[in-house]
Amino acid sequence: MTIEKNNWTLEEKIGQLFCIGFDGEEMNEAVLTMIREKHVGNVILFSRNITSADQVRKLTDSLKEEGSRKSPLFVAIDQENGIVNRIPRDEANFPGARALGYIGDTQFTKEISVATASLLREFGIDMNLAPVLDVNSNRSNPVIGLRAFGEDKHTVMEHGVAFMEGHESQGVVACAKHFPGHGDTSTDSHLGIPVVDKSYSDLLKTDIPPFRKVIVEGCSALIISHVIYPALGEEKLPATLSPKVINEFLRETLGFDGVVVTDCLEMKAVSDNDTPKAAVQAFLAGADIMVISHTFEKQKQAIELLLQKVQQGEITEARINESFRRVMEMKSNYSVLKRSEVEKDKEKLEEEAYSRSLFINVPQGFIPAKRNNHVHVLRYLKSQGSKAEDQNDQHLYFAASKVTVTESISSERVAEDADVTILVTDAGYDDETAQKLISTLSKKEKPLLVIAIRTPYILDNLPDTIGAVATFNPSPNHVERVFREVVQKIFDY
């Protein structure tokens, strides 16, 4: 499709500066209204919109058919892989960033990225809101964790560039996030306003390098975080709404002239400011595409409010043209003309990824269980995950006998009855209950194996006598696969 650069009305230009979400597996009246009457040029899909490969192809085809004849409607998605996985897992079941960071092979990260992007292109998806370039320096981080490539800026930088290059090779926009960094927060921006209260020099040393690197390498789009950064001169406003962060720091200091995309403006960190007003404020701060993922009324009001501000002379049409130019350049560079076939053997790539990302450390003298011995599996599952995660993965199942640890169940009694105890947990490193539980179980002088199914930090301070396994992925099918492999490798079943 040839993009028409002239003869756009003001209303059409403004529509290209918004990205909206909707409910359902087919187009509904709300999204049709936004595309036809408000000229929206970008749509974001979630798990709620996707059930199968055929269904999502039909959906994206119908959305693009309704889009402007002057420029393609872009379809975006959060397909980070791992715990943020919008596509059904029988279609895409690749490991997330933290697993790839653990593997430590940037060429393999690029192969995973190529396979992911190939699949997205096949489904008619043009933009992936990934990779996550946050350096997860705060181990208590409630929203990043496994979504980051690691705790080291070099690891994040190298794998982030590899992921971006893999997507670019398939004609899919890689929209890196969450600038200028969400890795040192202790608040989930879906639920509140995080503050990163570190010095300017520390930001430049730790959080900024991955973003600076992808900018130098030609990154087309970045997502701005809903985080307050006092060191960047902003005491009250999250980065999304701050001209000091976007216009001054990102544009002028770092020299980024690509597309700036907001995180969803219905998240708690900014929605208290009123979503339509927040959309205008983000635009004034320097954003190019405002994302409103859920509510039709807020989407409609935001577009109308931005148009009103221009008509009243509070915002110049030159400012509209500035963002419009960036969006059109991105679409011109990445427009999907035809779907490509998936070149890699997806199943083999998935299998290799998961086998390479499994961490197993069994101490010297660990006693293997025999078939006639009692192996008790205890679950201490605390986390419900961030709102960013795929809600289809919230329930975990294990093909083994198991006991759920609660206040009313004595883990000590369970350990007494067992020849070997396996503790499956998603606890963070500072979870006192998990630490006490491990301490109690370890005193029984019987083999104890701890399987960390989310971040591996709970394993850091384990005594040498305790077996440790890290999965880097709490999704049900992966945990079951890991469980079977661990039983086979360690217990010789």
Coordinates of C-alpha atoms in Angstrom, one line a residue:
M1 CA 0.0 0.0 0.0
T2 CA 1.3 3.4 -1.0
I3 CA 1.1 6.0 1.8
E4 CA -0.4 9.3 0.7
K5 CA 1.5 12.1 2.3
N6 CA -0.7 15.0 1.3
N7 CA -4.4 15.9 1.4
W8 CA -5.0 14.8 5.0
T9 CA -7.6 16.7 7.0
L10 CA -6.8 17.8 10.6
E11 CA -9.2 15.2 11.9
E12 CA -7.5 12.4 9.9
K13 CA -4.0 13.4 11.1
I14 CA -5.1 13.4 14.7
G15 CA -6.7 9.9 14.3
Q16 CA -3.2 8.6 13.3
L17 CA -1.9 9.7 16.6
F18 CA -4.0 7.3 18.7
C19 CA -3.9 3.6 19.4
I20 CA -7.0 2.0 20.8
G21 CA -8.1 -1.4 22.2
F22 CA -11.5 -3.0 22.3
D23 CA -13.3 -6.1 23.6
G24 CA -14.2 -9.2 21.6
E25 CA -12.8 -11.5 18.9
E26 CA -14.5 -9.6 16.1
M27 CA -14.8 -5.9 15.3
N28 CA -17.5 -4.3 17.3
E29 CA -19.5 -1.1 16.8
A30 CA -17.1 0.9 19.1
V31 CA -13.9 0.1 17.1
L32 CA -15.7 0.6 13.8
T33 CA -16.9 4.1 15.0
M34 CA -13.4 5.0 16.1
I35 CA -11.9 3.9 12.7
R36 CA -14.6 5.3 10.4
E37 CA -15.6 8.5 12.2
K38 CA -12.5 9.3 14.3
H39 CA -10.0 8.0 11.7
V40 CA -8.0 6.0 14.2
G41 CA -4.9 4.6 12.6
N42 CA -3.6 2.1 15.2
V43 CA -5.3 -0.7 17.1
I44 CA -3.8 -2.8 19.9
L45 CA -4.8 -6.5 20.5
F46 CA -4.8 -8.4 23.8
S47 CA -5.5 -12.0 24.7
R48 CA -9.2 -11.1 24.9
N49 CA -9.1 -10.5 21.2
I50 CA -7.3 -13.7 20.1
T51 CA -8.4 -17.4 20.2
S52 CA -6.7 -19.0 17.2
A53 CA -4.5 -18.3 14.2
D54 CA -7.4 -18.3 11.7
Q55 CA -9.5 -16.0 13.9
V56 CA -6.7 -13.4 14.4
R57 CA -5.9 -13.3 10.7
K58 CA -9.6 -12.6 9.9
L59 CA -9.7 -10.0 12.6
T60 CA -6.6 -8.1 11.4
D61 CA -7.8 -8.4 7.8
S62 CA -11.1 -6.8 8.7
L63 CA -9.5 -4.1 10.7
K64 CA -7.1 -3.2 7.9
E65 CA -9.9 -3.2 5.4
E66 CA -11.8 -0.6 7.5
G67 CA -8.6 1.5 7.8
S68 CA -7.8 4.7 5.9
R69 CA -7.1 4.3 2.2
K70 CA -4.3 6.9 2.6
S71 CA -2.2 4.9 5.1
P72 CA -2.3 1.3 6.5
L73 CA -4.0 0.8 9.8
F74 CA -1.3 -0.6 12.1
V75 CA -2.1 -3.5 14.5
A76 CA 0.0 -3.6 17.7
I77 CA 0.4 -6.2 20.4
D78 CA 2.4 -6.9 23.6
Q79 CA 4.1 -10.2 22.6
E80 CA 7.1 -10.1 24.9
N81 CA 7.0 -13.9 25.1
G82 CA 7.2 -15.7 28.5
I83 CA 4.7 -14.2 31.0
V84 CA 3.4 -11.5 28.6
N85 CA 2.1 -13.7 25.8
R86 CA -1.0 -12.6 24.0
I87 CA -1.0 -15.2 21.3
P88 CA -2.3 -18.7 22.2
R89 CA 0.5 -20.8 23.4
D90 CA -0.1 -23.5 20.9
E91 CA 0.9 -20.9 18.3
A92 CA 3.7 -19.1 20.2
N93 CA 5.3 -20.5 23.3
F94 CA 8.7 -18.9 23.3
P95 CA 10.6 -18.0 26.5
G96 CA 10.6 -14.5 27.8
A97 CA 13.5 -12.0 28.2
R98 CA 14.9 -13.3 31.5
A99 CA 15.3 -16.8 30.2
L100 CA 17.1 -15.5 27.1
G101 CA 19.3 -13.4 29.3
Y102 CA 20.2 -16.5 31.3
I103 CA 21.0 -18.5 28.2
G104 CA 23.3 -15.6 27.2
D105 CA 23.4 -16.2 23.5
T106 CA 22.5 -13.0 21.6
Q107 CA 22.3 -14.9 18.3
F108 CA 19.7 -17.2 19.8
T109 CA 17.8 -14.2 21.1
K110 CA 17.7 -12.9 17.6
E111 CA 16.5 -16.3 16.3
I112 CA 13.6 -16.2 18.8
S113 CA 12.9 -12.7 17.8
V114 CA 12.8 -13.6 14.1
A115 CA 10.5 -16.5 14.7
T116 CA 8.2 -14.3 16.9
A117 CA 8.1 -11.5 14.3
S118 CA 7.5 -13.9 11.5
L119 CA 4.5 -15.3 13.3
L120 CA 3.2 -11.7 14.0
R121 CA 3.5 -10.8 10.3
E122 CA 1.6 -14.0 9.4
F123 CA -1.1 -12.8 11.7
G124 CA -1.2 -9.3 10.2
I125 CA 0.4 -7.6 13.2
D126 CA 2.7 -4.7 12.4
M127 CA 4.1 -3.5 15.8
N128 CA 5.3 -5.4 18.8
L129 CA 5.5 -3.5 22.1
A130 CA 8.8 -5.1 23.0
P131 CA 11.6 -5.6 23.9
V132 CA 11.7 -4.6 27.5
L133 CA 14.9 -2.6 28.0
D134 CA 14.5 -2.1 31.8
V135 CA 17.5 -3.2 33.9
N136 CA 15.8 -5.1 36.8
S137 CA 18.1 -3.7 39.5
N138 CA 15.3 -3.8 42.1
R139 CA 14.8 -7.5 43.0
S140 CA 11.4 -6.6 44.6
N141 CA 10.1 -5.1 41.4
P142 CA 6.5 -6.1 41.1
V143 CA 5.9 -5.5 37.4
I144 CA 9.2 -6.1 35.5
G145 CA 11.1 -9.1 37.0
L146 CA 11.1 -11.9 34.4
R147 CA 10.2 -9.4 31.6
A148 CA 13.7 -7.9 31.7
F149 CA 16.7 -9.6 30.2
G150 CA 18.5 -9.3 33.5
E151 CA 20.0 -7.2 36.2
D152 CA 23.1 -6.1 34.2
K153 CA 22.9 -3.2 31.7
H154 CA 25.2 -5.0 29.3
T155 CA 23.1 -8.1 29.2
V156 CA 19.9 -6.0 28.6
M157 CA 21.6 -3.9 26.0
E158 CA 23.0 -6.7 23.9
H159 CA 19.9 -8.9 24.0
G160 CA 17.6 -5.8 23.4
V161 CA 19.5 -4.9 20.3
A162 CA 19.4 -8.6 19.1
F163 CA 15.6 -8.7 19.7
M164 CA 15.1 -5.4 17.8
E165 CA 17.2 -6.6 14.8
G166 CA 15.2 -9.8 14.6
H167 CA 11.9 -8.0 14.4
E168 CA 13.3 -5.4 11.9
S169 CA 14.4 -8.3 9.6
Q170 CA 10.8 -9.4 9.3
G171 CA 9.3 -5.9 8.8
V172 CA 7.7 -5.7 12.3
V173 CA 8.3 -2.6 14.4
A174 CA 10.0 -3.3 17.7
C175 CA 8.8 -0.7 20.2
A176 CA 11.3 -0.8 23.1
K177 CA 10.1 0.0 26.6
H178 CA 9.8 1.5 29.3
F179 CA 11.9 4.7 28.8
P180 CA 13.8 5.9 30.8
G181 CA 13.6 2.7 32.8
H182 CA 11.2 0.8 35.0
G183 CA 13.7 -1.7 36.5
D184 CA 14.3 0.1 39.9
T185 CA 10.7 0.5 41.0
S186 CA 8.8 -1.1 43.8
T187 CA 5.3 0.0 42.6
D188 CA 3.3 -1.5 39.7
S189 CA 2.3 1.5 37.4
H190 CA -0.9 -0.4 36.6
L191 CA -1.9 0.2 40.3
G192 CA 0.0 3.4 41.4
I193 CA 2.7 5.9 40.5
P194 CA 6.2 4.6 40.9
V195 CA 9.1 6.9 41.7
V196 CA 12.7 6.2 40.8
D197 CA 14.6 8.4 43.2
K198 CA 18.2 7.9 42.1
S199 CA 20.8 10.4 40.9
Y200 CA 21.2 11.7 37.4
S201 CA 24.6 10.0 37.2
D202 CA 23.1 6.7 38.4
L203 CA 20.4 6.9 35.7
L204 CA 23.0 7.5 33.0
K205 CA 25.1 4.7 34.3
T206 CA 22.5 2.0 34.8
D207 CA 19.1 2.6 33.2
I208 CA 19.8 4.8 30.2
P209 CA 22.5 2.7 28.3
P210 CA 20.1 0.1 26.8
F211 CA 17.9 2.8 25.4
R212 CA 20.8 4.9 24.2
K213 CA 22.2 1.8 22.4
V214 CA 19.0 1.0 20.5
I215 CA 18.6 4.7 19.6
V216 CA 22.1 4.6 18.0
E217 CA 21.1 1.4 16.2
G218 CA 18.1 3.0 14.6
C219 CA 15.2 2.1 16.9
S220 CA 11.9 3.4 15.3
A221 CA 9.7 3.6 18.4
L222 CA 9.9 3.8 22.2
I223 CA 7.3 3.5 24.9
I224 CA 7.5 6.0 27.7
S225 CA 6.9 4.8 31.3
H226 CA 4.4 6.1 33.9
V227 CA 7.3 6.6 36.4
I228 CA 8.4 9.8 38.1
Y229 CA 12.1 10.7 37.8
P230 CA 13.1 13.6 40.0
A231 CA 16.7 13.4 38.7
L232 CA 15.4 14.5 35.3
G233 CA 13.9 17.6 36.8
E234 CA 10.4 16.2 37.3
E235 CA 9.1 16.0 40.8
K236 CA 5.4 15.4 40.2
L237 CA 4.6 14.2 36.7
P238 CA 5.3 10.6 35.4
A239 CA 7.6 10.5 32.3
T240 CA 4.6 10.0 30.0
L241 CA 3.3 13.5 30.8
S242 CA 6.6 15.3 31.3
P243 CA 8.2 17.6 28.6
K244 CA 11.4 17.5 30.6
V245 CA 11.7 13.8 30.1
I246 CA 10.4 13.5 26.5
N247 CA 11.2 16.8 24.8
E248 CA 14.3 17.8 26.7
F249 CA 16.0 14.5 27.7
L250 CA 14.9 12.0 25.1
R251 CA 14.6 14.3 22.1
E252 CA 17.3 16.9 22.7
T253 CA 19.8 15.1 25.0
L254 CA 19.7 11.6 23.4
G255 CA 18.7 12.8 19.9
F256 CA 15.7 10.4 19.4
D257 CA 13.5 11.5 16.5
G258 CA 11.5 8.2 16.2
V259 CA 7.9 7.6 17.4
V260 CA 7.2 8.1 21.1
V261 CA 4.4 5.9 22.3
T262 CA 2.7 6.2 25.6
D263 CA 2.0 3.3 27.9
C264 CA -1.7 2.8 28.3
L265 CA -3.3 6.0 29.6
E266 CA -5.9 4.1 31.5
M267 CA -3.3 2.7 33.9
K268 CA -3.7 3.9 37.5
A269 CA -0.4 5.9 37.4
V270 CA -2.0 8.5 35.0
S271 CA -5.7 7.7 34.8
D272 CA -6.3 9.7 38.0
N273 CA -5.4 12.8 35.9
D274 CA -8.4 12.0 33.7
T275 CA -7.5 9.9 30.6
P276 CA -8.6 12.3 27.9
K277 CA -6.7 15.2 29.6
A278 CA -3.7 12.9 30.1
A279 CA -3.7 12.1 26.4
V280 CA -3.5 15.8 25.5
Q281 CA -0.9 16.4 28.2
A282 CA 1.2 13.5 26.9
F283 CA 1.0 14.9 23.4
L284 CA 2.1 18.3 24.6
A285 CA 5.0 16.6 26.5
G286 CA 6.2 15.2 23.2
A287 CA 4.4 11.9 22.7
D288 CA 3.4 10.9 19.1
I289 CA 0.9 8.0 19.7
M290 CA -1.4 8.0 22.7
V291 CA -2.5 4.5 23.7
I292 CA -6.0 4.0 25.3
S293 CA -6.5 0.3 25.5
H294 CA -10.0 -0.3 26.9
T295 CA -12.8 2.3 27.1
F296 CA -14.6 3.6 24.0
E297 CA -15.9 6.8 25.7
K298 CA -12.4 7.8 26.9
Q299 CA -10.9 7.1 23.4
K300 CA -13.5 9.2 21.7
Q301 CA -13.3 12.0 24.3
A302 CA -9.5 12.1 24.0
I303 CA -9.5 12.5 20.2
E304 CA -12.2 15.2 20.4
L305 CA -10.3 17.1 23.1
L306 CA -7.1 17.1 21.2
L307 CA -9.0 18.4 18.1
Q308 CA -10.7 21.0 20.2
K309 CA -7.3 22.3 21.6
V310 CA -6.0 22.7 18.0
Q311 CA -9.2 24.5 16.8
Q312 CA -9.1 26.8 19.8
G313 CA -5.4 27.7 19.1
E314 CA -4.0 26.1 22.3
I315 CA -2.0 23.6 20.2
T316 CA -0.6 24.4 16.8
E317 CA -1.3 22.4 13.7
A318 CA 2.5 22.4 13.2
R319 CA 2.8 20.3 16.4
I320 CA 0.2 17.9 15.0
N321 CA 2.2 17.7 11.7
E322 CA 5.4 16.9 13.7
S323 CA 4.0 13.8 15.2
F324 CA 2.1 12.9 12.1
R325 CA 5.3 13.0 10.1
R326 CA 7.0 10.6 12.5
V327 CA 4.1 8.1 12.4
M328 CA 3.9 8.2 8.6
E329 CA 7.6 7.7 8.3
M330 CA 7.4 4.6 10.6
K331 CA 4.5 3.2 8.6
S332 CA 6.2 3.8 5.3
N333 CA 9.3 1.9 6.5
Y334 CA 7.4 -1.0 8.0
S335 CA 4.1 -1.4 6.1
V336 CA 3.3 -5.1 5.8
L337 CA 2.7 -5.7 2.1
K338 CA 2.2 -9.4 2.3
R339 CA 2.5 -12.1 4.9
S340 CA 5.7 -14.1 5.2
E341 CA 5.9 -17.8 5.9
V342 CA 7.4 -18.9 9.2
E343 CA 10.9 -20.1 8.2
K344 CA 12.1 -21.7 11.4
D345 CA 10.8 -24.9 12.9
K346 CA 8.9 -23.3 15.7
E347 CA 8.5 -26.4 17.9
K348 CA 12.2 -27.2 17.7
L349 CA 13.1 -23.7 18.5
E350 CA 10.8 -23.7 21.5
E351 CA 12.2 -27.0 22.8
E352 CA 15.8 -25.8 22.4
A353 CA 14.9 -22.5 24.2
Y354 CA 13.3 -24.2 27.2
S355 CA 16.0 -26.9 27.6
R356 CA 18.7 -24.2 27.5
S357 CA 17.0 -21.9 29.9
L358 CA 16.5 -24.5 32.7
F359 CA 18.8 -24.0 35.6
I360 CA 19.4 -27.1 37.8
N361 CA 21.9 -27.2 40.6
V362 CA 21.9 -30.4 42.7
P363 CA 24.4 -30.6 45.6
Q364 CA 27.0 -33.3 46.0
G365 CA 25.5 -36.3 47.7
F366 CA 21.9 -35.4 47.0
I367 CA 20.0 -38.6 47.6
P368 CA 18.0 -39.7 44.6
A369 CA 14.4 -40.9 45.3
K370 CA 13.4 -44.4 44.4
R371 CA 10.1 -45.4 42.9
N372 CA 8.8 -46.8 46.2
N373 CA 9.7 -43.7 48.2
H374 CA 7.5 -40.8 49.1
V375 CA 8.1 -37.6 47.2
H376 CA 6.0 -34.7 48.5
V377 CA 5.5 -31.6 46.4
L378 CA 4.6 -28.5 48.3
R379 CA 3.3 -25.4 46.6
Y380 CA 3.9 -22.0 48.0
L381 CA 2.3 -19.8 45.3
K382 CA 1.8 -16.2 46.4
S383 CA 2.0 -14.0 43.4
Q384 CA -1.0 -13.2 41.2
G385 CA 1.3 -11.6 38.7
S386 CA 1.2 -8.1 37.3
K387 CA -1.8 -6.8 35.3
A388 CA 0.6 -6.8 32.3
E389 CA 0.7 -10.6 32.3
D390 CA -1.4 -13.0 30.3
Q391 CA -4.4 -13.7 32.5
N392 CA -4.7 -17.2 31.0
D393 CA -1.6 -18.2 32.9
Q394 CA -2.7 -17.5 36.4
H395 CA -3.5 -21.1 37.3
L396 CA -0.7 -23.7 37.7
Y397 CA -1.1 -27.5 37.6
F398 CA 1.4 -30.2 38.4
A399 CA 1.2 -33.8 37.3
A400 CA 2.3 -35.1 40.7
S401 CA 1.0 -35.5 44.3
K402 CA 1.1 -32.1 46.0
V403 CA 0.2 -30.3 49.2
T404 CA -0.6 -26.6 49.3
V405 CA 1.1 -24.8 52.0
T406 CA -1.2 -22.7 54.2
E407 CA -1.2 -21.5 57.7
S408 CA -3.3 -24.5 58.7
I409 CA -1.0 -27.1 57.2
S410 CA 2.3 -27.9 58.9
S411 CA 5.1 -28.1 56.4
E412 CA 7.1 -29.7 59.1
R413 CA 4.6 -32.6 59.3
V414 CA 4.6 -32.9 55.5
A415 CA 8.4 -33.1 55.5
E416 CA 8.4 -35.8 58.3
D417 CA 6.2 -38.0 56.1
A418 CA 8.3 -37.5 52.9
D419 CA 11.5 -39.1 51.8
V420 CA 12.1 -36.2 49.5
T421 CA 10.4 -32.8 49.5
I422 CA 10.0 -30.6 46.5
L423 CA 9.0 -27.0 47.1
V424 CA 7.5 -25.2 44.1
T425 CA 7.3 -21.4 44.7
D426 CA 6.9 -18.1 43.0
A427 CA 8.1 -16.2 46.0
G428 CA 10.5 -13.2 45.8
Y429 CA 13.9 -13.2 47.5
D430 CA 12.6 -11.1 50.4
D431 CA 9.5 -13.3 51.1
E432 CA 9.9 -14.1 54.8
T433 CA 7.3 -16.8 54.8
A434 CA 9.1 -18.7 52.0
Q435 CA 12.4 -18.2 53.7
K436 CA 11.0 -19.7 57.0
L437 CA 9.5 -22.5 55.1
I438 CA 12.8 -23.4 53.4
S439 CA 14.6 -23.2 56.7
T440 CA 12.1 -25.5 58.4
L441 CA 12.2 -28.1 55.6
S442 CA 16.0 -28.0 55.4
K443 CA 16.3 -29.0 59.0
K444 CA 14.8 -32.4 58.4
E445 CA 18.0 -33.9 57.0
K446 CA 16.2 -35.2 54.0
P447 CA 16.6 -34.2 50.4
L448 CA 15.0 -30.8 49.6
L449 CA 14.6 -29.3 46.2
V450 CA 13.4 -25.8 45.6
I451 CA 11.9 -24.9 42.2
A452 CA 11.6 -21.2 41.6
I453 CA 9.0 -20.7 38.8
R454 CA 9.3 -16.9 38.6
T455 CA 12.4 -14.8 39.4
P456 CA 15.3 -17.0 40.7
Y457 CA 16.2 -14.6 43.5
I458 CA 14.8 -16.9 46.3
L459 CA 17.6 -19.4 45.4
D460 CA 20.4 -16.9 45.9
N461 CA 21.1 -17.7 49.6
L462 CA 20.2 -21.4 49.7
P463 CA 22.6 -23.6 51.7
D464 CA 24.7 -25.9 49.5
T465 CA 22.8 -28.9 50.7
I466 CA 19.6 -27.8 49.0
G467 CA 18.8 -28.5 45.4
A468 CA 17.8 -25.5 43.3
V469 CA 15.9 -25.2 40.0
A470 CA 14.9 -22.0 38.2
T471 CA 12.4 -22.1 35.4
F472 CA 12.1 -18.4 34.5
N473 CA 8.6 -19.0 33.4
P474 CA 5.5 -19.8 35.5
S475 CA 3.2 -20.7 32.6
P476 CA 1.4 -24.1 33.3
N477 CA 2.7 -26.1 30.4
H478 CA 6.3 -25.0 31.0
V479 CA 6.1 -25.8 34.7
E480 CA 4.8 -29.2 34.0
R481 CA 7.5 -29.8 31.4
V482 CA 10.1 -28.7 33.9
F483 CA 8.7 -30.9 36.6
R484 CA 8.8 -34.0 34.4
E485 CA 12.4 -33.2 33.4
V486 CA 13.6 -32.6 36.9
V487 CA 12.1 -35.8 38.2
Q488 CA 13.7 -37.7 35.3
K489 CA 17.1 -36.1 35.7
I490 CA 17.5 -35.9 39.5
F491 CA 15.4 -38.8 40.7
D492 CA 16.0 -41.2 37.9
Y493 CA 12.3 -42.0 37.4

